[in-house]
Backbone as numpy.savetxt, mean C-alpha at the origin, in Angstrom:
# Nx Ny Nz CAx CAy CAz Cx Cy Cz
20.20 -2.03 -3.98 18.82 -1.84 -4.32 18.72 -1.63 -5.82
17.87 -2.39 -6.46 17.70 -2.30 -7.90 16.73 -1.17 -8.22
17.06 -0.36 -9.20 16.19 0.72 -9.61 16.03 0.70 -11.12
14.80 0.63 -11.58 14.50 0.57 -13.00 13.71 1.79 -13.42
13.60 2.08 -14.70 12.88 3.28 -15.14 11.38 3.20 -14.88
10.77 4.35 -14.79 9.31 4.46 -14.65 8.72 4.45 -16.05
7.61 3.76 -16.22 6.93 3.75 -17.51 5.74 4.69 -17.45
5.48 5.37 -18.55 4.25 6.13 -18.66 3.11 5.14 -18.86
1.97 5.48 -18.36 0.82 4.60 -18.46 -0.14 5.15 -19.50
-0.42 4.38 -20.51 -1.40 4.73 -21.52 -2.72 4.13 -21.06
-3.69 4.97 -20.72 -4.94 4.49 -20.11 -5.76 3.60 -21.04
-5.52 3.71 -22.34 -6.28 2.86 -23.25 -5.62 1.50 -23.40
-4.32 1.44 -23.26 -3.57 0.19 -23.39 -2.55 0.15 -22.26
-2.94 -0.19 -21.03 -1.99 -0.16 -19.92 -0.81 -1.10 -20.17
0.36 -0.61 -19.85 1.57 -1.41 -19.96 1.83 -2.10 -18.63
2.53 -3.22 -18.68 3.02 -3.82 -17.45 4.10 -2.90 -16.91
4.07 -2.60 -15.65 5.02 -1.66 -15.09 6.25 -2.38 -14.56
7.41 -1.76 -14.72 8.61 -2.39 -14.18 8.68 -2.23 -12.67
9.46 -3.04 -12.06 9.72 -2.92 -10.63 10.63 -1.72 -10.43
10.24 -0.80 -9.58 11.02 0.41 -9.36 12.02 0.19 -8.23
11.57 -0.40 -7.14 12.43 -0.72 -5.99 12.05 -2.11 -5.51
13.03 -2.92 -5.14 12.77 -4.29 -4.70 13.16 -4.47 -3.24
12.32 -5.18 -2.52 12.56 -5.47 -1.10 13.65 -6.53 -0.94
14.17 -6.63 0.27 15.17 -7.66 0.56 14.57 -8.83 1.33
13.40 -8.66 1.93 12.73 -9.72 2.69 12.31 -10.83 1.74
12.59 -12.08 2.07 12.41 -13.17 1.11 11.14 -13.99 1.27
10.34 -13.75 2.30 9.17 -14.58 2.54 8.19 -14.52 1.37
7.51 -15.63 1.10 6.60 -15.73 -0.05 5.20 -16.19 0.33
4.86 -16.26 1.61 3.56 -16.83 1.98 2.39 -15.84 1.86
2.46 -14.70 2.54 1.37 -13.72 2.47 1.96 -12.32 2.37
1.39 -11.53 1.48 1.88 -10.17 1.28 0.77 -9.15 1.39
1.16 -7.96 1.74 0.25 -6.84 1.83 0.29 -6.10 0.50
-0.86 -5.71 -0.03 -0.94 -4.95 -1.28 -1.61 -3.61 -0.99
-1.10 -2.56 -1.66 -1.69 -1.24 -1.49 -1.34 -0.36 -2.68
-2.02 0.78 -2.78 -1.72 1.80 -3.79 -1.75 3.15 -3.09
-0.98 4.10 -3.62 -0.86 5.38 -2.95 -0.35 6.45 -3.89
-0.35 7.68 -3.41 0.26 8.81 -4.09 1.45 9.26 -3.25
2.26 10.14 -3.81 3.51 10.54 -3.15 3.28 11.14 -1.76
2.15 11.80 -1.55 1.88 12.40 -0.24 1.57 11.35 0.83
1.43 10.10 0.43 1.18 9.01 1.39 2.42 8.11 1.58
3.57 8.57 1.11 4.78 7.74 1.21 5.14 7.42 2.65
4.95 8.36 3.56 5.24 8.09 4.97 4.28 7.03 5.53
3.04 7.00 5.02 2.07 5.98 5.45 2.51 4.59 5.00
3.08 4.52 3.78 3.60 3.25 3.30 4.73 2.75 4.20
5.58 3.66 4.60 6.67 3.28 5.50 6.12 2.77 6.83
5.11 3.45 7.35 4.50 3.01 8.60 3.82 1.64 8.44
3.13 1.44 7.31 2.53 0.13 7.04 3.60 -0.96 7.03
4.72 -0.69 6.35 5.80 -1.67 6.28 6.36 -1.98 7.66
6.52 -0.95 8.50 7.04 -1.17 9.86 6.08 -2.00 10.70
4.78 -1.76 10.54 3.79 -2.50 11.33 3.59 -3.92 10.78
3.56 -4.08 9.47 3.32 -5.36 8.83 4.51 -6.29 9.02
5.70 -5.82 8.76 6.95 -6.58 8.88 6.95 -7.84 8.03
6.46 -7.70 6.80 6.43 -8.78 5.82 6.37 -8.16 4.44
6.26 -8.98 3.39 6.28 -8.47 2.02 5.12 -7.51 1.72
5.43 -6.44 0.98 4.44 -5.45 0.58 4.61 -5.18 -0.91
3.51 -5.24 -1.65 3.49 -4.83 -3.06 2.73 -3.52 -3.13
3.44 -2.43 -3.48 2.83 -1.10 -3.49 2.97 -0.47 -4.87
1.89 0.18 -5.32 1.91 0.93 -6.57 1.75 2.40 -6.21
2.73 3.20 -6.63 2.73 4.63 -6.36 2.34 5.38 -7.63
1.29 6.19 -7.55 0.85 7.03 -8.67 1.58 8.35 -8.54
2.56 8.60 -9.40 3.45 9.76 -9.28 3.13 10.82 -10.32
3.58 12.04 -10.05 3.48 13.12 -11.00 2.12 13.79 -11.05
1.30 13.65 -10.04 0.02 14.36 -10.04 0.22 15.65 -9.23
-0.19 16.76 -9.77 -0.06 18.07 -9.11 1.38 18.38 -8.72
2.31 17.57 -9.14 3.72 17.74 -8.82 4.52 17.34 -10.05
5.80 17.59 -9.98 6.69 17.20 -11.06 7.12 15.75 -10.86
7.06 14.96 -11.90 7.43 13.55 -11.80 8.84 13.38 -11.26
9.77 14.15 -11.77 11.16 14.01 -11.33 11.31 14.32 -9.84
10.58 15.34 -9.37 10.60 15.66 -7.94 10.06 14.50 -7.12
8.98 13.89 -7.60 8.41 12.74 -6.90 9.41 11.59 -6.83
10.08 11.31 -7.93 11.05 10.22 -7.95 12.22 10.49 -7.01
12.64 11.74 -6.95 13.71 12.09 -6.01 13.26 11.91 -4.57
12.00 12.27 -4.28 11.46 12.05 -2.92 11.41 10.56 -2.59
11.02 9.75 -3.57 10.98 8.30 -3.34 12.38 7.78 -3.06
13.35 8.16 -3.89 14.72 7.70 -3.68 15.25 8.11 -2.30
15.01 9.36 -1.93 15.49 9.85 -0.63 14.85 9.08 0.52
13.54 8.91 0.46 12.84 8.20 1.53 13.29 6.74 1.58
13.43 6.13 0.41 13.86 4.74 0.33 15.23 4.56 0.98
16.14 5.43 0.66 17.51 5.33 1.18 17.59 5.55 2.68
16.61 6.24 3.25 16.58 6.51 4.68 15.79 5.47 5.47
15.06 4.61 4.80 14.12 3.73 5.49 14.47 2.25 5.35
14.88 1.66 6.43 15.16 0.23 6.43 13.88 -0.57 6.19
12.75 -0.09 6.72 11.48 -0.80 6.54 11.09 -0.86 5.07
11.22 0.24 4.33 10.90 0.23 2.91 11.84 -0.71 2.16
13.13 -0.61 2.43 14.11 -1.44 1.75 13.90 -2.93 2.03
13.55 -3.23 3.26 13.43 -4.64 3.64 12.14 -5.29 3.16
11.03 -4.55 3.16 9.73 -5.19 2.97 8.97 -4.82 1.69
9.29 -3.72 1.03 8.43 -3.19 -0.02 8.98 -3.43 -1.43
8.12 -3.94 -2.31 8.34 -3.90 -3.76 7.52 -2.72 -4.23
8.19 -1.71 -4.80 7.51 -0.48 -5.18 7.47 -0.35 -6.69
6.28 -0.13 -7.21 6.05 0.06 -8.64 5.51 1.48 -8.83
5.98 2.18 -9.85 5.57 3.57 -10.05 4.80 3.69 -11.35
3.64 4.34 -11.26 2.78 4.61 -12.42 2.79 6.11 -12.65
2.89 6.49 -13.91 2.85 7.90 -14.27 2.04 8.04 -15.55
1.14 8.98 -15.56 0.34 9.24 -16.76 0.37 10.74 -17.03
1.26 11.19 -17.91 1.43 12.62 -18.11 0.30 13.31 -18.87
-0.52 12.56 -19.58 -1.53 13.20 -20.43 -2.93 13.16 -19.86
-3.19 12.35 -18.86 -4.54 12.21 -18.34 -4.54 12.36 -16.82
-4.63 13.60 -16.30 -4.64 13.78 -14.85 -5.92 13.22 -14.25
-5.86 12.76 -13.02 -7.06 12.21 -12.38 -7.87 13.27 -11.68
-7.33 14.45 -11.53 -8.03 15.52 -10.84 -8.63 16.48 -11.86
-9.58 17.30 -11.45 -10.24 18.23 -12.34 -9.29 19.36 -12.71
-9.20 19.66 -14.00 -8.31 20.71 -14.49 -9.13 21.72 -15.28
-9.03 22.99 -14.93 -9.70 24.05 -15.69 -11.16 23.77 -15.92
-11.53 23.58 -17.19 -12.94 23.39 -17.53 -13.36 21.92 -17.56
-12.48 21.00 -17.13 -12.86 19.59 -17.09 -14.10 19.41 -16.21
-14.98 18.55 -16.65 -16.12 18.21 -15.82 -15.63 17.40 -14.64
-16.25 17.62 -13.50 -15.88 16.89 -12.29 -16.01 15.39 -12.55
-14.97 14.66 -12.22 -14.99 13.22 -12.40 -14.61 12.75 -13.80
-14.28 13.68 -14.69 -13.92 13.28 -16.05 -12.62 12.47 -16.07
-11.70 12.80 -15.19 -10.43 12.08 -15.08 -10.29 11.57 -13.65
-11.05 10.57 -13.27 -11.02 10.10 -11.89 -9.70 9.43 -11.53
-9.39 9.45 -10.25 -8.21 8.76 -9.74 -8.37 7.27 -10.08
-7.36 6.65 -10.66 -7.49 5.27 -11.15 -7.32 4.21 -10.06
-8.12 4.31 -9.02 -7.96 3.44 -7.86 -8.05 1.96 -8.22
-9.01 1.58 -9.04 -9.17 0.16 -9.37 -7.98 -0.38 -10.13
-7.47 0.39 -11.08 -6.30 -0.03 -11.83 -5.08 -0.17 -10.93
-4.85 0.82 -10.08 -3.69 0.78 -9.19 -3.80 -0.37 -8.20
-4.99 -0.58 -7.68 -5.22 -1.69 -6.74 -4.92 -3.02 -7.43
-5.43 -3.17 -8.65 -5.20 -4.42 -9.37 -3.73 -4.63 -9.70
-3.02 -3.57 -10.05 -1.59 -3.71 -10.32 -0.83 -4.14 -9.08
-1.20 -3.61 -7.92 -0.51 -4.02 -6.68 -0.73 -5.51 -6.42
-1.92 -5.99 -6.72 -2.21 -7.42 -6.56 -1.47 -8.24 -7.62
-1.51 -7.77 -8.87 -0.83 -8.48 -9.95 0.66 -8.63 -9.69
1.28 -7.63 -9.08 2.72 -7.67 -8.86 3.12 -8.29 -7.53
2.16 -8.72 -6.74 2.50 -9.42 -5.50 3.19 -10.73 -5.85
4.20 -11.07 -5.09 4.97 -12.29 -5.35 4.67 -13.38 -4.33
3.64 -13.15 -3.54 3.30 -14.11 -2.48 2.10 -14.96 -2.88
1.95 -16.08 -2.20 0.83 -16.99 -2.49 -0.51 -16.37 -2.09
-0.55 -15.68 -0.96 -1.76 -15.05 -0.44 -1.52 -13.55 -0.37
-2.59 -12.78 -0.50 -2.47 -11.32 -0.36 -3.54 -10.79 0.58
-3.22 -9.66 1.19 -4.16 -8.90 2.00 -4.10 -7.48 1.47
-5.21 -6.97 0.95 -5.22 -5.61 0.41 -5.70 -4.64 1.49
-4.96 -3.56 1.66 -5.38 -2.48 2.55 -5.08 -1.14 1.87
-5.85 -0.14 2.20 -5.58 1.21 1.71 -4.37 1.76 2.48
-3.63 2.64 1.85 -2.41 3.17 2.46 -2.69 3.98 3.73
-3.90 4.49 3.88 -4.25 5.26 5.07 -4.69 4.40 6.25
-4.65 3.10 6.08 -5.06 2.21 7.16 -3.84 1.80 7.98
-4.04 1.63 9.27 -2.99 1.13 10.13 -3.35 -0.27 10.58
-2.36 -1.10 10.66 -2.54 -2.47 11.12 -1.98 -2.60 12.53
-2.39 -3.62 13.25 -1.74 -3.85 14.54 -0.26 -4.18 14.31
0.56 -3.91 15.30 1.99 -4.24 15.20 2.14 -5.73 14.91
3.05 -6.07 14.05 3.37 -7.45 13.66 2.15 -8.19 13.11
1.33 -7.48 12.35 0.15 -8.10 11.75 0.53 -9.23 10.81
1.71 -9.15 10.21 2.18 -10.20 9.31 2.25 -11.55 10.05
2.81 -11.53 11.25 2.89 -12.78 12.04 1.50 -13.29 12.39
0.58 -12.37 12.71 -0.80 -12.78 13.00 -1.43 -13.45 11.79
-1.24 -12.83 10.62 -1.82 -13.37 9.38 -1.19 -14.73 9.03
0.12 -14.84 9.17 0.80 -16.11 8.87 0.31 -17.23 9.79
0.18 -16.93 11.07 -0.30 -17.94 12.02 -1.72 -18.38 11.67
-2.54 -17.44 11.22 -3.90 -17.78 10.82 -3.90 -18.64 9.56
-3.05 -18.31 8.62 -2.97 -19.10 7.38 -2.61 -20.56 7.66
-1.74 -20.76 8.62 -1.33 -22.13 8.95 -2.46 -22.94 9.56
-3.50 -22.25 10.04 -4.65 -22.95 10.64 -5.84 -23.05 9.70
-5.72 -22.58 8.47 -6.85 -22.58 7.54 -7.44 -23.98 7.32
-6.60 -24.97 7.20 -7.09 -26.32 6.95 -7.95 -26.85 8.09
-7.74 -26.33 9.30 -8.50 -26.79 10.46 -9.79 -26.01 10.68
-10.03 -24.98 9.89 -11.22 -24.15 10.07 -12.38 -24.67 9.24
-13.61 -24.44 9.71 -14.79 -24.80 8.90 -14.77 -24.03 7.59
-15.42 -24.54 6.58 -15.36 -23.95 5.24 -15.96 -22.54 5.17
-16.86 -22.19 6.04 -17.48 -20.86 6.00 -16.93 -19.96 7.10
-15.65 -20.04 7.35 -15.01 -19.21 8.36 -14.62 -17.86 7.77
-14.60 -16.86 8.63 -14.13 -15.53 8.24 -12.91 -15.19 9.09
-11.97 -14.56 8.47 -10.77 -14.11 9.19 -10.84 -12.60 9.26
-10.73 -12.04 10.46 -10.84 -10.61 10.65 -9.51 -10.09 11.20
-8.97 -9.11 10.51 -7.76 -8.44 10.97 -8.13 -6.99 11.22
-8.02 -6.53 12.46 -8.43 -5.15 12.74 -7.53 -4.16 12.02
-8.15 -3.13 11.45 -7.40 -2.03 10.83 -7.96 -0.73 11.38
-7.18 0.32 11.25 -7.55 1.61 11.81 -7.25 2.68 10.79
-8.15 3.65 10.64 -7.89 4.76 9.75 -6.82 5.63 10.40
-5.79 5.94 9.64 -4.65 6.67 10.18 -4.91 8.17 10.19
-4.57 8.78 11.29 -4.51 10.23 11.39 -3.34 10.53 12.32
-2.98 11.78 12.44 -1.82 12.13 13.24 -1.98 11.71 14.70
-3.21 11.70 15.18 -3.41 11.36 16.58 -3.85 9.91 16.80
-3.79 9.08 15.77 -4.21 7.69 15.89 -3.22 6.89 16.72
-3.74 6.22 17.73 -2.96 5.27 18.51 -3.65 3.93 18.35
-2.92 2.96 17.88 -3.50 1.64 17.65 -3.43 0.84 18.95
-4.57 0.36 19.43 -4.56 -0.46 20.64 -3.71 -1.72 20.46
-2.95 -2.07 21.48 -2.04 -3.22 21.40 -2.75 -4.54 21.68
-3.88 -4.49 22.38 -4.60 -5.72 22.73 -6.09 -5.53 22.49
-6.82 -6.64 22.48 -8.27 -6.58 22.32 -8.89 -5.82 23.50
-8.38 -6.05 24.71 -8.91 -5.37 25.88 -8.71 -3.85 25.76
-7.55 -3.44 25.28 -7.31 -2.00 25.09 -8.25 -1.42 24.04
-8.53 -2.19 23.00 -9.46 -1.76 21.97 -10.86 -1.55 22.55
-11.33 -2.50 23.34 -12.66 -2.41 23.93 -12.79 -1.23 24.89
-11.67 -0.86 25.52 -11.69 0.26 26.47 -11.50 1.62 25.78
-11.06 1.62 24.54 -10.77 2.87 23.83 -12.03 3.37 23.15
-12.69 4.35 23.76 -13.92 4.90 23.18 -13.62 5.98 22.16
-12.35 6.39 22.01 -12.02 7.46 21.06 -12.27 7.02 19.62
-12.29 5.71 19.35 -12.52 5.26 17.98 -13.97 5.48 17.56
-14.84 5.73 18.52 -16.25 5.96 18.21 -16.50 7.39 17.76
-15.55 8.30 17.95 -15.74 9.69 17.61 -16.02 9.93 16.13
-15.39 9.15 15.24 -15.53 9.39 13.81 -16.76 8.71 13.23
-17.50 7.97 14.01 -18.68 7.25 13.51 -19.82 8.16 13.19
C-alpha cells in the first residue's frame, strides 16, 4: 500500500492533494465519490463493502482532534480493512489555520465546513470514466456497483431524457437496507424520519 504525505490546505490557494492511500481494485468504468471526517471512517468502510467498486474519498482530518492521531487511526483502520484496501483511493485534507467549526468568539458560520471543496476534490481525483457522488452517511444496496455498471451498459439503448435512480438510505445504527424492491415497499420504518 502506497502512503504519501498529507498536504496542508491553504483556503485561498488550494493545492492539489497527494494520494494518501491507493486501492488495489483496477476497474475504471464507474466510481463512487464521497467526502468525510475521521468520525465517519467506519461509514466509508461500509460504503466500500456495499459498493464493491472504485471509491474516491477525501478525508478532512485534524478538526477537533490532533492530525497525527487522525492519521494513525486511518492507518490502523486501513490495515485492518480489506474493503478499504481493495476499493478506496483516500486523499487527506488538513487545514491547521482555518477550522470549519465555531471557535471562541468566532461568528457562527465564519469558518464553515468546506463541503463543496471536499466534494469537488473527490470528483477531481476519481480515476473512472463515470462517477456517482454520495454522502458518507448514505448506504447503498449491496453490490450497487454491479447495478450501476449494468445500467451504464444500457445507456445507449435508453431514451435521451431517461433518469437512473439508485436507492440510497441514510445510515444510522439501526438501519437495515432492504434487499429487494418488495422488501422496501413492505418496510414502513423508513417513513418514521419523514
